[in-house]
Coordinates of C-alpha atoms in Angstrom, one line a residue:
X12 CA 23.9 170.9 75.5
X13 CA 23.9 170.7 71.7
X14 CA 26.3 172.4 69.3
X15 CA 23.8 175.1 68.5
X16 CA 23.4 176.1 72.1
X17 CA 27.2 176.3 72.6
X18 CA 27.6 178.5 69.5
X19 CA 24.9 180.9 70.8
X20 CA 26.6 181.1 74.2
X21 CA 30.0 181.9 72.6
X22 CA 28.5 184.6 70.4
X23 CA 26.9 186.4 73.4
X24 CA 30.1 186.4 75.5
X25 CA 31.8 189.4 73.8
X26 CA 28.7 191.5 74.2
X27 CA 28.7 190.8 78.0
X28 CA 32.3 191.8 78.2
X29 CA 31.6 195.0 76.3
X30 CA 28.7 195.9 78.6
X31 CA 30.8 195.2 81.7
X32 CA 33.7 197.2 80.3
X33 CA 31.4 200.1 79.5
X34 CA 29.9 200.1 83.0
X35 CA 33.3 199.9 84.7
X36 CA 34.7 202.8 82.6
X37 CA 31.7 204.9 83.6
X38 CA 32.1 204.1 87.3
X39 CA 35.8 204.7 87.1
X40 CA 35.4 208.1 85.5
X41 CA 33.1 209.1 88.2
X42 CA 35.3 207.8 91.0
X43 CA 38.8 208.9 89.9
X44 CA 40.4 211.1 92.6
X45 CA 40.2 214.9 92.0
X46 CA 43.1 217.2 92.5
X47 CA 40.9 219.7 94.3
X48 CA 38.4 219.0 97.1
X49 CA 34.8 218.8 96.3
X50 CA 33.1 222.1 96.8
X51 CA 29.4 222.2 97.8
X52 CA 27.1 224.3 95.7
X53 CA 26.1 226.0 99.0
X54 CA 29.4 227.8 98.9
X55 CA 28.1 230.2 96.3
X56 CA 25.3 231.3 98.6
X57 CA 25.9 234.6 100.4
X58 CA 24.9 232.9 103.7
X59 CA 28.1 230.9 103.5
X60 CA 30.3 234.0 103.8
X61 CA 28.1 235.4 106.5
X62 CA 28.4 232.3 108.6
X63 CA 32.1 232.3 108.2
X64 CA 32.1 235.5 110.3
X65 CA 31.2 233.5 113.4
X66 CA 34.4 231.4 113.7
X67 CA 36.6 234.4 112.7
X68 CA 34.9 236.7 115.3
X69 CA 35.1 234.1 118.2
X70 CA 38.8 233.5 117.4
X71 CA 39.4 237.2 117.6
X72 CA 37.6 237.4 120.9
X73 CA 39.7 234.5 122.3
X74 CA 42.9 236.3 121.2
X75 CA 41.7 239.5 122.9
X76 CA 41.1 237.6 126.1
X77 CA 44.6 236.3 126.0
X78 CA 45.9 239.9 125.9
X79 CA 43.5 240.9 128.6
X80 CA 44.7 238.1 130.9
X81 CA 48.3 239.3 130.4
X82 CA 47.3 242.8 131.3
X83 CA 45.4 241.6 134.4
X84 CA 48.4 239.5 135.6
X85 CA 50.6 242.6 135.2
X86 CA 48.2 244.7 137.2
X87 CA 48.0 242.2 140.0
X88 CA 51.8 242.0 140.1
X89 CA 52.0 245.8 140.3
X90 CA 49.5 246.0 143.2
X91 CA 51.3 243.2 145.0
X92 CA 54.5 245.2 144.7
X93 CA 52.8 248.2 146.2
X94 CA 51.9 246.3 149.3
X95 CA 55.6 245.4 149.7
X96 CA 57.0 248.9 149.0
X97 CA 58.3 251.2 151.7
X98 CA 55.5 253.1 153.5
X99 CA 54.9 256.8 152.7
X100 CA 53.2 259.6 154.7
X101 CA 49.6 260.3 154.2
X102 CA 49.3 262.9 151.3
X103 CA 48.3 266.4 152.2
X104 CA 45.7 266.2 149.4
X105 CA 43.5 263.3 150.2
X106 CA 42.3 263.1 146.6
X107 CA 45.7 261.7 145.7
X108 CA 44.6 258.5 147.5
X109 CA 42.4 257.7 144.5
X110 CA 45.6 256.5 142.7
X111 CA 47.2 255.0 145.7
X112 CA 45.1 251.9 146.4
X113 CA 47.2 249.1 148.0
X114 CA 50.0 251.6 148.8
X115 CA 51.4 251.4 152.3
X116 CA 51.3 254.6 154.4
X117 CA 52.5 255.4 157.9
X118 CA 50.4 257.3 160.4
X119 CA 50.6 258.3 164.0
X120 CA 47.8 259.0 166.5
X121 CA 45.3 257.5 168.9
X122 CA 42.4 255.0 168.4
X123 CA 38.9 256.1 169.2
X124 CA 37.6 252.8 170.5
X125 CA 34.2 254.0 171.6
X126 CA 33.3 254.7 167.9
X127 CA 34.5 251.3 166.5
X128 CA 32.3 249.3 164.1
X129 CA 32.7 246.0 162.3
X130 CA 32.4 244.5 158.8
X131 CA 31.1 240.9 158.7
X132 CA 31.1 238.1 157.9
X133 CA 34.9 237.9 157.1
X134 CA 37.5 235.1 157.0
X135 CA 41.0 235.5 158.2
X136 CA 43.6 235.9 155.4
X137 CA 46.7 235.6 157.6
X138 CA 48.2 232.1 157.8
X139 CA 51.6 232.7 159.4
X140 CA 51.1 234.6 162.7
X141 CA 52.1 234.4 166.4
X142 CA 49.7 232.0 168.2
X143 CA 50.1 234.3 171.2
X144 CA 48.1 236.9 169.4
X145 CA 45.1 234.8 168.4
X146 CA 44.1 231.2 169.0
X147 CA 44.8 229.1 166.0
X148 CA 41.5 227.2 166.3
X149 CA 39.6 230.5 166.3
X150 CA 41.0 231.7 163.0
X151 CA 39.5 228.8 161.1
X152 CA 36.1 230.1 161.8
X153 CA 34.1 233.0 160.2
X154 CA 34.6 236.2 162.1
X155 CA 34.6 240.0 161.4
X156 CA 36.9 242.9 160.9
X157 CA 37.2 245.7 163.5
X158 CA 37.2 249.2 162.0
X159 CA 38.3 252.0 164.5
X160 CA 38.4 255.7 163.9
X161 CA 42.0 257.0 164.3
X162 CA 42.8 260.6 165.3
X163 CA 46.1 261.7 163.7
X164 CA 48.7 263.4 165.9
X165 CA 50.1 265.8 163.2
X166 CA 46.9 266.7 161.5
X167 CA 43.4 267.6 162.6
X168 CA 41.6 264.7 160.8
X169 CA 40.3 261.3 161.7
X170 CA 40.8 258.3 159.4
X171 CA 39.4 254.8 159.5
X172 CA 41.7 251.9 160.3
X173 CA 40.8 248.2 159.8
X174 CA 42.7 246.9 162.9
X175 CA 42.1 243.3 161.7
X176 CA 40.2 240.1 162.2
X177 CA 38.4 238.8 165.3
X178 CA 36.3 235.7 165.9
X179 CA 32.6 236.2 166.4
X180 CA 32.8 235.5 170.1
X181 CA 35.1 238.6 170.4
X182 CA 32.5 240.9 168.8
X183 CA 32.0 243.0 171.9
X184 CA 35.0 245.2 173.0
X185 CA 34.6 244.1 176.6
X186 CA 35.8 240.6 175.5
X187 CA 39.1 242.1 174.3
X188 CA 40.0 244.9 176.7
X189 CA 43.7 244.0 176.6
X190 CA 43.8 245.0 172.9
X191 CA 42.0 248.3 173.3
X192 CA 45.2 250.4 173.6
X193 CA 44.8 254.0 174.6
X194 CA 48.3 255.3 174.1
X195 CA 49.6 257.1 171.0
X196 CA 50.8 254.6 168.4
X197 CA 52.4 254.6 165.0
X198 CA 51.0 252.1 162.5
X199 CA 51.5 251.1 158.9
X200 CA 48.5 250.4 156.8
X201 CA 47.4 249.7 153.2
X202 CA 45.1 252.2 151.4
X203 CA 41.8 250.7 150.4
X204 CA 38.9 251.8 148.3
X205 CA 35.2 250.9 148.6
X206 CA 34.1 247.4 147.7
X207 CA 32.3 247.0 144.4
X208 CA 28.6 246.1 144.6
X209 CA 27.9 242.4 144.7
X210 CA 24.7 240.8 143.4
X211 CA 24.4 238.2 146.2
X212 CA 25.3 240.5 149.1
X213 CA 22.5 242.4 150.8
X214 CA 22.5 246.2 151.1
X215 CA 24.5 247.7 153.9
X216 CA 22.2 248.2 156.9
X217 CA 24.4 248.5 160.1
X218 CA 21.5 249.7 162.2
X219 CA 19.5 246.5 161.5
X220 CA 22.3 243.9 161.3
X221 CA 24.7 245.5 163.8
X222 CA 27.6 245.4 161.3
X223 CA 28.5 246.4 157.7
X224 CA 28.6 243.9 154.9
X225 CA 30.6 245.8 152.4
X226 CA 33.3 248.5 152.7
X227 CA 31.5 251.7 151.7
X228 CA 34.0 254.4 152.6
X229 CA 31.8 257.4 152.0
X230 CA 28.9 256.0 154.0
X231 CA 31.2 254.7 156.8
X232 CA 33.0 258.1 157.0
X233 CA 29.6 259.9 157.4
X234 CA 28.4 257.4 160.1
X235 CA 31.6 257.6 162.1
X236 CA 32.5 261.3 161.7
X237 CA 35.7 260.4 159.9
X238 CA 37.4 261.6 156.7
X239 CA 37.0 259.2 153.7
X240 CA 40.3 257.5 154.3
X241 CA 40.5 253.8 154.9
X242 CA 43.6 251.7 155.6
X243 CA 44.1 248.0 156.5
X244 CA 46.6 247.9 159.4
X245 CA 49.5 245.4 158.6
X246 CA 50.3 242.4 160.7
X247 CA 53.0 244.2 162.6
X248 CA 50.4 246.6 164.0
X249 CA 48.8 243.7 165.9
X250 CA 48.8 243.9 169.7
X251 CA 48.2 241.0 172.1
X252 CA 44.5 240.6 172.7
X253 CA 43.6 242.8 169.8
X254 CA 42.4 242.1 166.2
X255 CA 44.8 240.2 163.9
X256 CA 46.1 242.7 161.4
X257 CA 47.3 242.1 157.8
X258 CA 43.8 241.4 156.4
X259 CA 44.6 242.7 152.9
X260 CA 44.0 240.5 150.0
X261 CA 44.3 241.6 146.4
X262 CA 41.1 240.4 144.7
X263 CA 40.7 241.4 141.1
X264 CA 38.3 239.4 138.9
X265 CA 40.4 237.2 136.7
X266 CA 38.3 234.8 134.7
X267 CA 40.1 235.3 131.4
X268 CA 41.2 231.6 131.2
X269 CA 37.5 230.6 131.2
X270 CA 36.7 233.1 128.5
X271 CA 39.8 232.1 126.4
X272 CA 38.7 228.4 126.5
X273 CA 35.0 229.4 125.6
X274 CA 35.8 231.6 122.6
X275 CA 38.4 229.3 121.1
X276 CA 36.2 226.3 121.5
X277 CA 33.3 228.1 119.8
X278 CA 35.7 229.2 117.0
X279 CA 36.8 225.6 116.4
X280 CA 33.3 224.1 116.5
X281 CA 31.8 226.8 114.2
X282 CA 34.7 226.5 111.8
X283 CA 34.2 222.7 111.6
X284 CA 30.5 223.2 111.0
X285 CA 31.1 225.7 108.2
X286 CA 33.5 223.3 106.6
X287 CA 31.1 220.4 106.7
X288 CA 28.3 222.6 105.2
X289 CA 30.2 224.4 102.5
X290 CA 33.3 222.3 101.8
X291 CA 33.8 218.5 101.9
X292 CA 36.3 216.0 100.5
X293 CA 35.4 213.8 97.5
X294 CA 33.7 210.4 98.0
X295 CA 36.3 207.6 98.6
X296 CA 37.2 205.2 95.9
X297 CA 35.6 201.7 96.1
X298 CA 37.8 198.6 96.0
X299 CA 36.3 197.5 92.6
X300 CA 37.3 200.8 91.0
X301 CA 40.9 200.4 92.3
X302 CA 41.1 196.9 90.8
X303 CA 39.7 198.0 87.5
X304 CA 42.2 200.9 87.4
X305 CA 45.1 198.7 88.0
X306 CA 44.0 196.3 85.3
X307 CA 43.5 199.1 82.8
X308 CA 46.9 200.5 83.1
X309 CA 48.8 197.2 83.5

């Protein structure tokens, strides 16, 4: 390389440095961290505020379900306490029973076995019982509840008593004559109301099926000539050879935990989507910019 070529190369070197410095300053100015997060231009659109309603609403629904669950648990506890309270007499005004579901009452009278009917299919709800009353192997199978009209001794009315659970093979009274007591008895039972309609359960048709599928107190009372009063006899009312009493189970729909999870999950997802669409952090610095920054201020 001659002297002229060397001189030309040296004369061009400052220009290259100047160009590189200019480019680096431009890149640095565009990459320097901002104090505030980058806000998308979409934020100014009205749709941004409209979409923000979704996570707020779903969060509110989740919080509402939390309160509903607390209310439902308190209600279940109250009804369970009713089943454990001391029994009372049957009210003179039968309309008072509307507010006494799951309340224990004491009645005295005689069973009218010839008019009994059944509700099926039913599972046994009693786990701790005297094996002399019912075979333990039998209670593991699906059976039915025996409903018997009960003529009160102190009043001229007939009520319906769910005497308890029996296996299917004991469907006919002739198979359990020992439990068909004829004497006057005093029993304690839990007041029950009609079952709510169920989508998957066929309509009651006892003439076709030979049994009821749901507890419909008004219809059962009309068919059996009883007053619209229905009680579940407790376990202590069970007699040898008869149905197994105590078939009361408090069943209130309580799916609030599922709803809580669903609404809060939707709230979190939609809030994240809104943030990604309308707000996002600035692009990260590149290593070259950090190096240039450190050299500039050193």
